[in-house]
């Protein structure tokens, strides 16, 4: 049983929670899953663990037969969930959990979630140290990918993995994680096995579940739990009852017939991953037909590669054209293959192994092999491509709200956060997924012969001008002061035939402490003092996580200048002063020069 809701539910009640735990124990539950973070906020860390300790202490049964699994590595500042996988935090959290549970040694101690700021290896080694010191009996991981589990298994004796698994959330099945756990004999703790509150209606109204439930005089929930257990002996569902009457039903142990399993497996086909050996599911790599999965992040050129295949006689299935979700393409693929149309290309953002598996299994069911074309591209290259596409289709950089509206009709409009998420979640394709072949195609930006212009692109604030009053940027024309040497150096570049372009950021417009016309007045004064004609572009959006393409180090404004003046990035120089300026130049392919060095000694930006 998972005990989270007993501490996190808005209407929680400790007396009812204790009664629920006692009812579950009376029903035969022998594993209770908890965590120090199962509470409302950091002020009551360990609330759920203390509840379980009280329940076991006051239960009339044999508490020695009950295992308690707990977790560390998540904190609750202000009620938020924040990962902390540092070794010192896990050691302190384990000590606090032992105290809250009233035990000398924890039966199973799990890393609650990977910490993006701490290497997984550091966290896993910290768990292993706790085990070596005798403070925990076994160690496990929660909410990890297949790759992370593989890494951890090379570092420590992982005994259990906890992930979400239900008929409506089968990513751990399709992604190979359950299969690996079964191969290695690792306990697979399935949280949210009934799909959570958002799937309650589906649970109650699913016809396949209802039919099996009726045959057994049971509930659909009972059927789901029995079906999950039938997939592998390593799977342990963790239902989370919040009331005694619900907890009492946990003792029901259905025995599903072969007819029941066939019906449920047809309804939830990811079960084939565990029921049928891969060798029986996979067709020969040289079997007739060819389903091609073109994958890569947004902006990687998937549509271009798909068009080439269409010209060779393939039929294209793309979510941007049909609408809906990725899963919605599977019936169309099924229909094509059933009709004997066995050359199909799908060019969508298949980030995960699980999303790709659905395509692979659908093709295999029709005896068709699958190959993958992986368009490799750096994040910076993808950013430039996304901005170029926006300029080509909309004529300018769109603001945050404009992007949201435009994306409804133009899937090619992508916000920075989406691309960052793609990069974060992207799992490189592997032959082990069942591909007949994985063709890796590195991105190479092709030169454009008519783009031969050159420019000096500089950052204004702190590079060519400062604020007399010490502000981040001049706040008025009278506040502008030039950086020594900037005027003379820029004039020399102008005389040498370089185009001069400046880039800046003015969040004061978003915060309404300056108006756009005030910003332009400051630019006018800057150019007057420089005595030069300079094309300037600037970002008016606020600070915080990037929501626009025009704030450095994102390359939006640089791409605007390239397209407007047909610049050759290899002939352009970017002048800046910090790491964000370097990143801006790197994304665009500009040569970077530090302002302090340039203005002091260099007569020409490129030699």
Coordinates of C-alpha atoms in Angstrom, one line a residue:
X1 CA 0.0 0.0 0.0
X2 CA 1.1 3.5 -0.8
X3 CA 0.5 5.9 2.1
X4 CA 1.1 9.3 0.5
X5 CA -2.6 10.5 0.4
X6 CA -2.9 10.0 4.2
X7 CA -0.6 13.0 4.6
X8 CA -1.1 15.0 1.5
X9 CA -4.8 15.0 0.9
X10 CA -6.4 18.5 1.6
X11 CA -9.0 16.8 3.9
X12 CA -6.5 14.6 5.7
X13 CA -7.4 13.4 9.2
X14 CA -4.9 11.6 11.4
X15 CA -7.5 9.4 13.2
X16 CA -9.0 8.3 9.8
X17 CA -5.5 7.7 8.5
X18 CA -4.6 5.4 11.4
X19 CA -7.9 3.5 10.9
X20 CA -7.1 3.2 7.2
X21 CA -3.6 1.8 7.9
X22 CA -5.1 -0.7 10.5
X23 CA -7.7 -1.8 8.0
X24 CA -5.0 -2.4 5.3
X25 CA -2.9 -4.4 7.8
X26 CA -5.9 -6.4 8.8
X27 CA -6.5 -7.1 5.1
X28 CA -3.1 -8.6 4.8
X29 CA -0.9 -5.8 3.5
X30 CA 2.7 -6.5 4.3
X31 CA 4.4 -3.6 2.5
X32 CA 3.8 0.1 3.3
X33 CA 5.4 2.7 1.1
X34 CA 6.1 6.1 2.6
X35 CA 8.5 9.1 2.3
X36 CA 9.8 11.9 4.4
X37 CA 8.4 14.3 1.9
X38 CA 4.8 13.0 2.2
X39 CA 3.6 16.1 4.1
X40 CA 2.2 19.5 3.4
X41 CA 5.4 21.5 3.6
X42 CA 8.9 21.4 5.0
X43 CA 7.6 22.3 8.5
X44 CA 6.1 18.8 8.9
X45 CA 8.7 16.7 7.1
X46 CA 8.3 13.0 8.2
X47 CA 4.5 13.3 8.9
X48 CA 3.6 10.2 6.9
X49 CA 6.5 8.2 8.4
X50 CA 5.3 9.1 11.9
X51 CA 1.8 8.1 11.1
X52 CA 3.0 4.6 10.0
X53 CA 5.1 4.2 13.1
X54 CA 2.0 5.0 15.2
X55 CA -0.1 2.6 13.2
X56 CA 2.3 -0.3 13.6
X57 CA 2.8 0.5 17.3
X58 CA -1.0 0.4 18.0
X59 CA -1.9 -2.5 15.6
X60 CA -2.9 -5.7 17.4
X61 CA -1.3 -7.9 14.7
X62 CA 2.3 -9.0 14.2
X63 CA 4.1 -5.9 13.0
X64 CA 7.3 -7.8 12.5
X65 CA 5.9 -9.2 9.2
X66 CA 5.4 -5.7 7.7
X67 CA 8.1 -4.1 5.6
X68 CA 8.2 -0.3 5.5
X69 CA 9.8 1.3 2.4
X70 CA 10.6 5.0 2.7
X71 CA 12.4 7.6 0.5
X72 CA 14.7 10.6 0.7
X73 CA 15.9 13.1 -1.8
X74 CA 12.8 15.4 -2.1
X75 CA 12.2 18.5 0.1
X76 CA 9.0 20.5 0.5
X77 CA 9.9 24.3 0.8
X78 CA 6.6 26.2 0.7
X79 CA 4.8 23.1 -0.3
X80 CA 6.8 22.6 -3.5
X81 CA 8.6 19.5 -4.5
X82 CA 12.3 20.2 -4.8
X83 CA 14.9 17.4 -5.4
X84 CA 18.0 17.3 -3.2
X85 CA 20.2 14.3 -4.0
X86 CA 23.4 15.4 -2.3
X87 CA 25.1 12.8 -0.2
X88 CA 25.0 14.9 2.9
X89 CA 21.2 15.5 2.5
X90 CA 20.5 11.8 2.0
X91 CA 22.5 10.9 5.1
X92 CA 20.6 13.4 7.2
X93 CA 17.3 12.5 5.7
X94 CA 17.9 8.8 6.4
X95 CA 18.7 9.6 10.0
X96 CA 15.5 11.6 10.3
X97 CA 13.5 8.8 8.7
X98 CA 14.9 6.2 11.1
X99 CA 13.9 8.4 14.0
X100 CA 10.4 9.1 12.6
X101 CA 9.8 5.4 11.9
X102 CA 11.3 4.4 15.3
X103 CA 13.7 1.8 13.7
X104 CA 17.5 1.2 13.8
X105 CA 17.5 0.0 10.2
X106 CA 15.2 0.9 7.3
X107 CA 14.0 -2.1 5.3
X108 CA 14.1 -0.3 1.9
X109 CA 15.4 3.2 1.4
X110 CA 14.8 4.8 -2.0
X111 CA 16.1 7.9 -3.8
X112 CA 12.8 9.7 -4.3
X113 CA 13.8 11.4 -7.5
X114 CA 17.0 12.2 -9.4
X115 CA 18.3 15.7 -8.7
X116 CA 19.2 17.6 -11.8
X117 CA 21.8 19.5 -9.8
X118 CA 23.5 16.4 -8.5
X119 CA 24.9 13.5 -10.5
X120 CA 23.0 10.3 -10.2
X121 CA 26.2 8.5 -9.3
X122 CA 26.7 10.8 -6.3
X123 CA 23.2 10.0 -5.0
X124 CA 23.5 6.2 -5.6
X125 CA 26.9 6.0 -3.9
X126 CA 25.3 7.8 -0.9
X127 CA 22.6 5.2 -0.8
X128 CA 25.2 2.4 -1.0
X129 CA 27.2 4.0 1.9
X130 CA 24.0 4.0 4.1
X131 CA 23.6 0.3 3.2
X132 CA 27.3 -0.5 4.0
X133 CA 26.9 1.3 7.4
X134 CA 24.0 -1.0 8.3
X135 CA 21.5 1.9 8.4
X136 CA 19.3 0.4 5.6
X137 CA 18.8 -3.1 4.5
X138 CA 18.1 -2.5 0.8
X139 CA 18.3 0.5 -1.5
X140 CA 16.2 1.5 -4.5
X141 CA 15.4 4.2 -7.0
X142 CA 12.2 6.1 -7.9
X143 CA 11.1 7.9 -11.0
X144 CA 14.1 6.9 -13.1
X145 CA 14.6 6.2 -16.7
X146 CA 16.0 3.0 -18.2
X147 CA 19.4 4.6 -18.8
X148 CA 19.5 5.9 -15.2
X149 CA 18.7 2.4 -13.8
X150 CA 21.4 0.9 -16.0
X151 CA 23.9 3.4 -14.7
X152 CA 22.9 2.8 -11.1
X153 CA 23.1 -1.0 -11.4
X154 CA 26.8 -0.6 -12.3
X155 CA 27.4 1.4 -9.1
X156 CA 25.4 -0.3 -6.3
X157 CA 23.2 -3.3 -5.5
X158 CA 19.8 -1.8 -6.4
X159 CA 17.0 -4.0 -5.1
X160 CA 13.9 -2.1 -6.1
X161 CA 12.6 0.5 -8.6
X162 CA 9.4 2.6 -8.1
X163 CA 7.7 4.1 -11.1
X164 CA 4.2 5.0 -12.2
X165 CA 2.6 2.0 -13.9
X166 CA -1.1 1.6 -14.8
X167 CA -3.2 0.6 -17.8
X168 CA -3.2 4.2 -18.8
X169 CA 0.5 5.0 -18.1
X170 CA 2.6 2.2 -19.7
X171 CA 5.8 4.2 -20.4
X172 CA 7.8 1.9 -18.0
X173 CA 6.5 -1.1 -19.9
X174 CA 7.1 0.3 -23.4
X175 CA 10.4 1.9 -22.3
X176 CA 12.0 -1.4 -21.3
X177 CA 12.3 -0.6 -17.6
X178 CA 9.9 -3.3 -16.4
X179 CA 11.6 -5.8 -18.7
X180 CA 15.0 -5.0 -17.2
X181 CA 13.6 -5.3 -13.6
X182 CA 12.2 -8.8 -14.5
X183 CA 15.5 -9.9 -16.0
X184 CA 17.5 -8.7 -13.0
X185 CA 15.0 -9.7 -10.3
X186 CA 14.4 -6.2 -9.1
X187 CA 11.2 -5.4 -7.3
X188 CA 9.1 -3.1 -9.4
X189 CA 6.9 -0.9 -7.1
X190 CA 4.0 0.5 -9.2
X191 CA 2.7 3.7 -7.8
X192 CA -0.7 5.1 -9.1
X193 CA -1.6 1.6 -10.3
X194 CA -5.2 2.7 -10.8
X195 CA -4.3 5.7 -12.9
X196 CA -4.9 8.5 -10.3
X197 CA -7.9 10.7 -9.9
X198 CA -7.8 11.9 -13.5
X199 CA -8.4 8.4 -14.8
X200 CA -11.1 7.4 -12.3
X201 CA -13.9 7.7 -14.9
X202 CA -11.9 5.6 -17.3
X203 CA -11.4 3.0 -14.6
X204 CA -15.0 2.7 -13.8
X205 CA -16.4 2.8 -17.3
X206 CA -13.9 0.7 -19.3
X207 CA -15.9 -2.1 -21.0
X208 CA -13.0 -4.7 -20.9
X209 CA -12.4 -4.1 -17.2
X210 CA -16.2 -4.1 -16.4
X211 CA -16.7 -7.4 -18.2
X212 CA -13.9 -9.2 -16.3
X213 CA -15.1 -7.6 -13.0
X214 CA -18.6 -8.8 -13.6
X215 CA -17.4 -12.4 -14.2
X216 CA -15.6 -12.3 -10.9
X217 CA -18.0 -10.3 -8.8
X218 CA -15.2 -7.8 -8.2
X219 CA -14.5 -4.1 -8.9
X220 CA -12.6 -2.7 -11.9
X221 CA -9.9 -1.7 -9.5
X222 CA -9.5 -5.3 -8.3
X223 CA -9.1 -6.4 -11.9
X224 CA -6.5 -3.8 -12.7
X225 CA -4.4 -4.8 -9.7
X226 CA -4.6 -8.5 -10.6
X227 CA -3.7 -7.7 -14.2
X228 CA -0.6 -5.7 -13.2
X229 CA 0.5 -8.5 -10.9
X230 CA 0.0 -11.0 -13.7
X231 CA 2.5 -9.2 -16.0
X232 CA 5.5 -10.2 -13.8
X233 CA 6.2 -11.6 -10.4
X234 CA 8.4 -8.6 -9.7
X235 CA 5.5 -6.1 -10.0
X236 CA 4.0 -5.0 -6.7
X237 CA 1.2 -2.5 -7.2
X238 CA 0.9 0.3 -4.6
X239 CA -2.7 1.3 -4.4
X240 CA -3.3 4.3 -2.1
X241 CA -6.5 4.0 -0.2
X242 CA -7.5 7.0 1.9
X243 CA -10.4 5.4 3.9
X244 CA -10.8 2.2 5.9
X245 CA -13.6 0.9 3.7
X246 CA -11.3 1.1 0.7
X247 CA -8.3 -0.4 2.4
X248 CA -10.3 -3.5 3.4
X249 CA -10.7 -4.4 -0.3
X250 CA -6.9 -4.8 -0.7
X251 CA -7.2 -8.4 0.6
X252 CA -9.1 -9.4 -2.6
X253 CA -6.8 -11.6 -4.7
X254 CA -8.3 -12.3 -8.1
X255 CA -7.1 -15.2 -10.2
X256 CA -7.6 -14.1 -13.8
X257 CA -8.3 -16.8 -16.4
X258 CA -6.6 -17.0 -19.8
X259 CA -9.8 -15.6 -21.3
X260 CA -9.6 -12.7 -18.9
X261 CA -6.0 -12.0 -19.7
X262 CA -6.5 -12.2 -23.4
X263 CA -9.3 -9.7 -23.2
X264 CA -7.3 -7.3 -21.0
X265 CA -4.1 -7.6 -23.1
X266 CA -6.1 -6.8 -26.2
X267 CA -7.4 -3.7 -24.5
X268 CA -4.0 -2.7 -23.1
X269 CA -1.5 -4.0 -25.7
X270 CA 1.7 -3.0 -23.9
X271 CA 1.2 -6.2 -22.0
X272 CA 2.8 -8.0 -25.0
X273 CA 6.1 -6.6 -23.9
X274 CA 6.0 -9.1 -20.9
X275 CA 3.8 -11.9 -22.3
X276 CA 5.5 -12.6 -25.6
X277 CA 9.3 -12.9 -26.0
X278 CA 10.8 -10.4 -28.3
X279 CA 12.1 -13.1 -30.7
X280 CA 8.5 -14.0 -31.4
X281 CA 7.2 -10.5 -31.8
X282 CA 10.0 -9.2 -34.0
X283 CA 9.9 -9.9 -37.8
X284 CA 13.2 -10.5 -39.7
X285 CA 15.0 -7.3 -40.6
X286 CA 14.8 -8.1 -44.3
X287 CA 11.0 -8.8 -44.2
X288 CA 9.0 -6.9 -46.9
X289 CA 8.1 -3.3 -46.0
X290 CA 9.8 -0.5 -44.2
X291 CA 8.5 1.7 -41.5
X292 CA 10.8 4.6 -41.0
X293 CA 10.8 6.7 -37.8
X294 CA 12.6 10.0 -38.3
X295 CA 13.4 11.4 -34.9
X296 CA 15.1 14.5 -33.6
X297 CA 14.3 17.6 -31.6
X298 CA 12.2 20.4 -32.9
X299 CA 14.1 22.2 -35.7
X300 CA 16.2 19.2 -36.6
X301 CA 14.9 18.9 -40.1
X302 CA 12.6 16.0 -39.8
X303 CA 10.0 17.3 -42.3
X304 CA 12.7 17.8 -44.9
X305 CA 14.0 14.2 -44.5
X306 CA 10.4 12.9 -44.6
X307 CA 9.7 14.8 -47.8
X308 CA 12.7 13.0 -49.4
X309 CA 11.3 9.6 -48.4
X310 CA 7.8 10.6 -49.7
X311 CA 9.4 11.3 -53.1
X312 CA 10.8 7.8 -53.0
X313 CA 7.3 6.3 -52.5
X314 CA 6.7 6.4 -48.8
X315 CA 3.5 7.5 -47.2
X316 CA 3.9 10.1 -44.5
X317 CA 2.1 10.2 -41.1
X318 CA 2.6 13.3 -39.1
X319 CA 0.8 14.7 -36.1
X320 CA 1.1 18.3 -37.2
X321 CA -1.0 17.4 -40.2
X322 CA -3.6 15.2 -38.5
X323 CA -3.8 16.9 -35.1
X324 CA -4.1 15.2 -31.8
X325 CA -1.4 13.2 -29.9
X326 CA 1.3 10.9 -31.0
X327 CA -0.7 7.9 -30.0
X328 CA -3.4 9.0 -32.4
X329 CA -1.1 8.1 -35.3
X330 CA -1.0 4.5 -34.4
X331 CA -4.5 3.6 -35.7
X332 CA -3.6 5.3 -39.0
X333 CA -0.3 3.3 -39.2
X334 CA -2.3 0.1 -38.3
X335 CA -4.7 0.9 -41.2
X336 CA -1.9 1.5 -43.7
X337 CA -0.1 -1.7 -42.8
X338 CA -3.3 -3.8 -42.8
X339 CA -4.1 -2.6 -46.3
X340 CA -0.6 -3.7 -47.5
X341 CA 0.8 -0.2 -47.7
X342 CA 4.1 -1.2 -46.1
X343 CA 6.3 1.8 -46.8
X344 CA 5.5 4.5 -44.2
X345 CA 7.5 7.3 -42.7
X346 CA 6.6 9.0 -39.4
X347 CA 8.5 12.3 -38.6
X348 CA 7.4 13.4 -35.2
X349 CA 9.3 14.3 -32.0
X350 CA 9.6 10.8 -30.5
X351 CA 11.6 11.8 -27.5
X352 CA 11.3 8.7 -25.4
X353 CA 12.0 5.0 -25.9
X354 CA 8.4 4.4 -24.8
X355 CA 6.9 6.6 -27.5
X356 CA 9.0 4.9 -30.2
X357 CA 8.1 1.5 -28.9
X358 CA 4.4 2.0 -29.8
X359 CA 5.4 2.5 -33.4
X360 CA 7.8 -0.5 -33.4
X361 CA 5.3 -2.9 -31.8
X362 CA 2.5 -1.8 -34.2
X363 CA 4.7 -2.4 -37.2
X364 CA 6.0 -5.7 -35.8
X365 CA 2.4 -6.9 -35.4
X366 CA 2.1 -6.7 -39.2
X367 CA 5.4 -8.3 -39.9
X368 CA 7.1 -5.1 -40.9
X369 CA 10.6 -4.1 -39.7
X370 CA 11.3 -0.6 -38.4
X371 CA 14.4 1.5 -38.9
X372 CA 15.2 4.9 -37.4
X373 CA 16.8 7.9 -38.9
X374 CA 18.2 10.0 -36.0
X375 CA 18.9 13.6 -36.9
X376 CA 21.6 14.7 -34.4
X377 CA 21.7 18.3 -33.7
X378 CA 23.1 20.5 -30.9
X379 CA 20.7 22.6 -28.9
X380 CA 22.2 25.8 -30.4
X381 CA 21.7 24.6 -33.9
X382 CA 18.1 23.7 -33.2
X383 CA 17.5 27.1 -31.7
X384 CA 18.8 28.9 -34.8
X385 CA 16.6 26.7 -37.0
X386 CA 13.5 27.3 -34.9
X387 CA 14.1 31.1 -35.1
X388 CA 14.8 31.0 -38.9
X389 CA 11.5 29.1 -39.4
X390 CA 9.6 31.7 -37.3
X391 CA 11.1 34.6 -39.3
X392 CA 10.3 32.8 -42.6
X393 CA 6.7 32.2 -41.7
X394 CA 5.8 35.2 -39.6
X395 CA 8.3 37.8 -40.7
X396 CA 9.5 38.7 -37.2
X397 CA 10.2 37.3 -33.8
X398 CA 7.0 36.6 -31.9
X399 CA 6.6 37.6 -28.3
X400 CA 5.6 35.0 -25.6
X401 CA 1.9 35.5 -25.9
X402 CA 2.0 35.7 -29.7
X403 CA 3.8 32.4 -29.8
X404 CA 1.1 30.7 -27.7
X405 CA -1.6 31.9 -30.1
X406 CA 0.3 31.2 -33.3
X407 CA 1.2 27.7 -32.1
X408 CA -2.4 26.7 -32.3
X409 CA -2.3 26.9 -36.1
X410 CA 1.4 26.6 -36.7
X411 CA 3.1 23.7 -34.8
X412 CA 6.4 25.1 -36.1
X413 CA 6.2 28.0 -33.6
X414 CA 8.1 26.7 -30.7
X415 CA 8.9 28.5 -27.4
X416 CA 12.4 28.2 -25.9
X417 CA 11.1 26.2 -22.9
X418 CA 9.7 23.6 -25.3
X419 CA 13.0 23.1 -26.9
X420 CA 14.8 23.0 -23.6
X421 CA 12.3 20.3 -22.5
X422 CA 12.9 18.3 -25.7
X423 CA 16.6 18.4 -25.1
X424 CA 16.2 17.3 -21.5
X425 CA 13.8 14.5 -22.2
X426 CA 15.4 13.2 -25.4
X427 CA 16.5 9.6 -25.2
X428 CA 18.8 8.7 -28.0
X429 CA 17.5 5.7 -30.1
X430 CA 19.3 2.4 -29.6
X431 CA 19.3 -0.8 -31.7
X432 CA 18.2 -2.6 -28.5
X433 CA 14.8 -1.0 -29.0
X434 CA 14.3 -3.3 -32.0
X435 CA 15.2 -1.2 -34.9
X436 CA 16.5 -3.0 -37.9
X437 CA 18.9 -0.1 -38.3
X438 CA 19.7 3.2 -36.7
X439 CA 21.0 5.7 -39.2
X440 CA 22.7 8.6 -37.4
X441 CA 22.7 11.8 -39.5
X442 CA 24.7 14.7 -37.9
X443 CA 23.5 18.1 -38.8
X444 CA 25.6 20.2 -41.1
X445 CA 24.5 23.7 -41.8
X446 CA 24.8 24.3 -45.5
X447 CA 26.4 27.6 -46.6
X448 CA 24.2 30.1 -48.5
X449 CA 26.2 31.7 -51.3
X450 CA 24.1 34.9 -51.3
X451 CA 24.8 35.4 -47.6
X452 CA 28.2 37.0 -47.7
X453 CA 27.9 40.1 -45.6
X454 CA 30.0 40.8 -42.6
X455 CA 29.2 42.7 -39.4
X456 CA 30.5 43.5 -35.9
X457 CA 27.7 42.6 -33.5
X458 CA 28.2 44.0 -30.0
X459 CA 26.3 44.1 -26.7
X460 CA 25.6 47.6 -25.6
X461 CA 25.5 47.7 -21.8
X462 CA 28.9 47.3 -20.2
X463 CA 30.6 46.9 -23.6
X464 CA 30.2 50.3 -25.3
X465 CA 28.2 52.2 -22.8
X466 CA 27.4 52.4 -19.0
X467 CA 25.0 54.1 -16.7
X468 CA 26.4 57.2 -15.0
X469 CA 24.2 56.4 -12.1
X470 CA 25.4 52.8 -11.8
X471 CA 22.3 51.1 -13.1
X472 CA 22.4 48.0 -15.2
X473 CA 21.6 50.1 -18.3
X474 CA 21.3 53.9 -18.8
X475 CA 17.8 54.9 -17.7
X476 CA 17.7 58.3 -19.6
X477 CA 19.7 60.0 -22.3
X478 CA 21.6 62.0 -19.6
X479 CA 22.6 58.8 -17.9
X480 CA 24.6 57.5 -20.9
X481 CA 28.4 57.2 -20.6
X482 CA 30.6 55.6 -23.2
X483 CA 33.2 53.0 -22.4
X484 CA 36.7 54.3 -23.1
X485 CA 38.0 53.2 -26.5
X486 CA 34.7 52.0 -27.8
X487 CA 34.0 55.0 -30.1
X488 CA 37.4 55.0 -31.7
X489 CA 37.5 51.2 -32.2
X490 CA 33.9 51.1 -33.7
X491 CA 34.8 54.0 -36.0
X492 CA 37.8 52.1 -37.4
X493 CA 35.6 49.1 -38.1
X494 CA 33.1 51.3 -39.9
X495 CA 35.9 52.8 -42.0
X496 CA 37.1 49.2 -42.8
X497 CA 33.6 48.4 -44.3
X498 CA 32.1 46.5 -41.4
X499 CA 28.4 46.8 -40.7
X500 CA 27.8 47.8 -37.1
X501 CA 25.0 46.2 -35.2
X502 CA 24.1 46.4 -31.5
X503 CA 22.1 44.1 -29.3
X504 CA 20.5 44.9 -25.9
X505 CA 18.0 43.8 -23.3
X506 CA 15.5 46.1 -21.5
X507 CA 13.3 44.2 -19.0
X508 CA 12.5 47.7 -17.7
X509 CA 9.8 47.8 -20.4
X510 CA 8.2 44.6 -19.1
X511 CA 8.3 45.9 -15.5
X512 CA 6.9 49.3 -16.7
X513 CA 9.8 51.3 -15.2
X514 CA 10.7 52.4 -18.7
X515 CA 8.7 52.9 -21.9
X516 CA 9.8 51.8 -25.3
X517 CA 10.2 55.4 -26.4
X518 CA 12.5 56.0 -23.3
X519 CA 14.6 53.1 -24.4
X520 CA 14.8 54.5 -28.0
X521 CA 15.8 57.9 -26.6
X522 CA 18.7 56.2 -24.8
X523 CA 19.8 54.5 -28.0
X524 CA 19.7 57.8 -29.8
X525 CA 21.9 59.5 -27.3
X526 CA 24.3 56.5 -27.4
X527 CA 24.6 56.8 -31.1
X528 CA 25.0 60.5 -30.9
X529 CA 27.9 60.2 -28.5
X530 CA 29.5 57.5 -30.7
X531 CA 29.0 59.6 -33.8
X532 CA 28.1 56.4 -35.7
X533 CA 25.1 54.9 -37.5
X534 CA 24.3 51.6 -35.8
X535 CA 21.5 49.2 -36.3
X536 CA 20.1 48.2 -32.9
X537 CA 17.8 45.4 -31.9
X538 CA 16.6 44.8 -28.4
X539 CA 14.5 42.5 -26.2
X540 CA 11.8 44.1 -24.1
X541 CA 10.8 41.0 -22.1
X542 CA 11.3 40.3 -18.4
X543 CA 13.8 38.2 -16.5
X544 CA 13.3 34.7 -15.2
X545 CA 13.2 31.5 -17.3
X546 CA 13.4 32.5 -21.0
X547 CA 10.0 32.9 -22.6
X548 CA 11.2 34.7 -25.8
X549 CA 13.9 34.1 -28.4
X550 CA 15.3 37.6 -28.2
X551 CA 17.1 37.5 -24.9
X552 CA 20.7 36.4 -24.9
X553 CA 22.1 33.9 -24.8
X554 CA 19.3 32.8 -27.1
X555 CA 20.2 33.6 -30.7
X556 CA 17.0 35.3 -31.9
X557 CA 18.2 38.8 -32.4
X558 CA 21.4 37.6 -34.1
X559 CA 19.3 35.5 -36.5
X560 CA 17.2 38.6 -37.2
X561 CA 20.4 40.5 -38.2
X562 CA 21.7 37.6 -40.3
X563 CA 18.5 37.3 -42.3
X564 CA 18.0 41.0 -42.6
X565 CA 21.4 41.7 -44.0
X566 CA 22.3 38.3 -45.5
X567 CA 25.3 38.0 -43.2
X568 CA 27.8 35.2 -43.3
X569 CA 28.2 34.0 -39.7
X570 CA 31.8 32.9 -40.4
X571 CA 32.6 36.6 -41.3
X572 CA 30.9 38.1 -38.3
X573 CA 32.4 39.1 -34.9
X574 CA 30.5 39.3 -31.7
X575 CA 31.9 41.7 -29.0
X576 CA 30.8 41.0 -25.4
X577 CA 31.9 40.7 -21.8
X578 CA 30.5 37.5 -20.2
X579 CA 29.5 33.9 -20.7
X580 CA 26.1 34.7 -22.1
X581 CA 27.8 36.8 -24.8
X582 CA 30.1 33.8 -25.6
X583 CA 27.1 31.5 -25.8
X584 CA 25.2 33.9 -28.0
X585 CA 28.2 34.0 -30.4
X586 CA 28.7 30.3 -30.3
X587 CA 25.0 29.6 -31.2
X588 CA 25.3 31.9 -34.2
X589 CA 28.7 30.7 -35.4
X590 CA 30.2 34.2 -34.8
X591 CA 33.8 34.8 -33.8
X592 CA 33.7 36.0 -30.2
X593 CA 36.0 38.7 -28.8
X594 CA 36.1 40.1 -25.3
X595 CA 35.5 43.8 -25.2
X596 CA 38.3 44.5 -22.7
X597 CA 40.8 42.9 -25.0
X598 CA 39.4 44.4 -28.2
X599 CA 39.2 48.0 -27.1
X600 CA 42.6 47.9 -25.5
X601 CA 44.8 46.5 -28.3
X602 CA 43.2 45.2 -31.5
X603 CA 42.8 47.5 -34.5
X604 CA 40.7 45.1 -36.5
X605 CA 38.3 42.3 -35.2
X606 CA 39.4 39.6 -37.7
X607 CA 42.8 38.8 -38.9

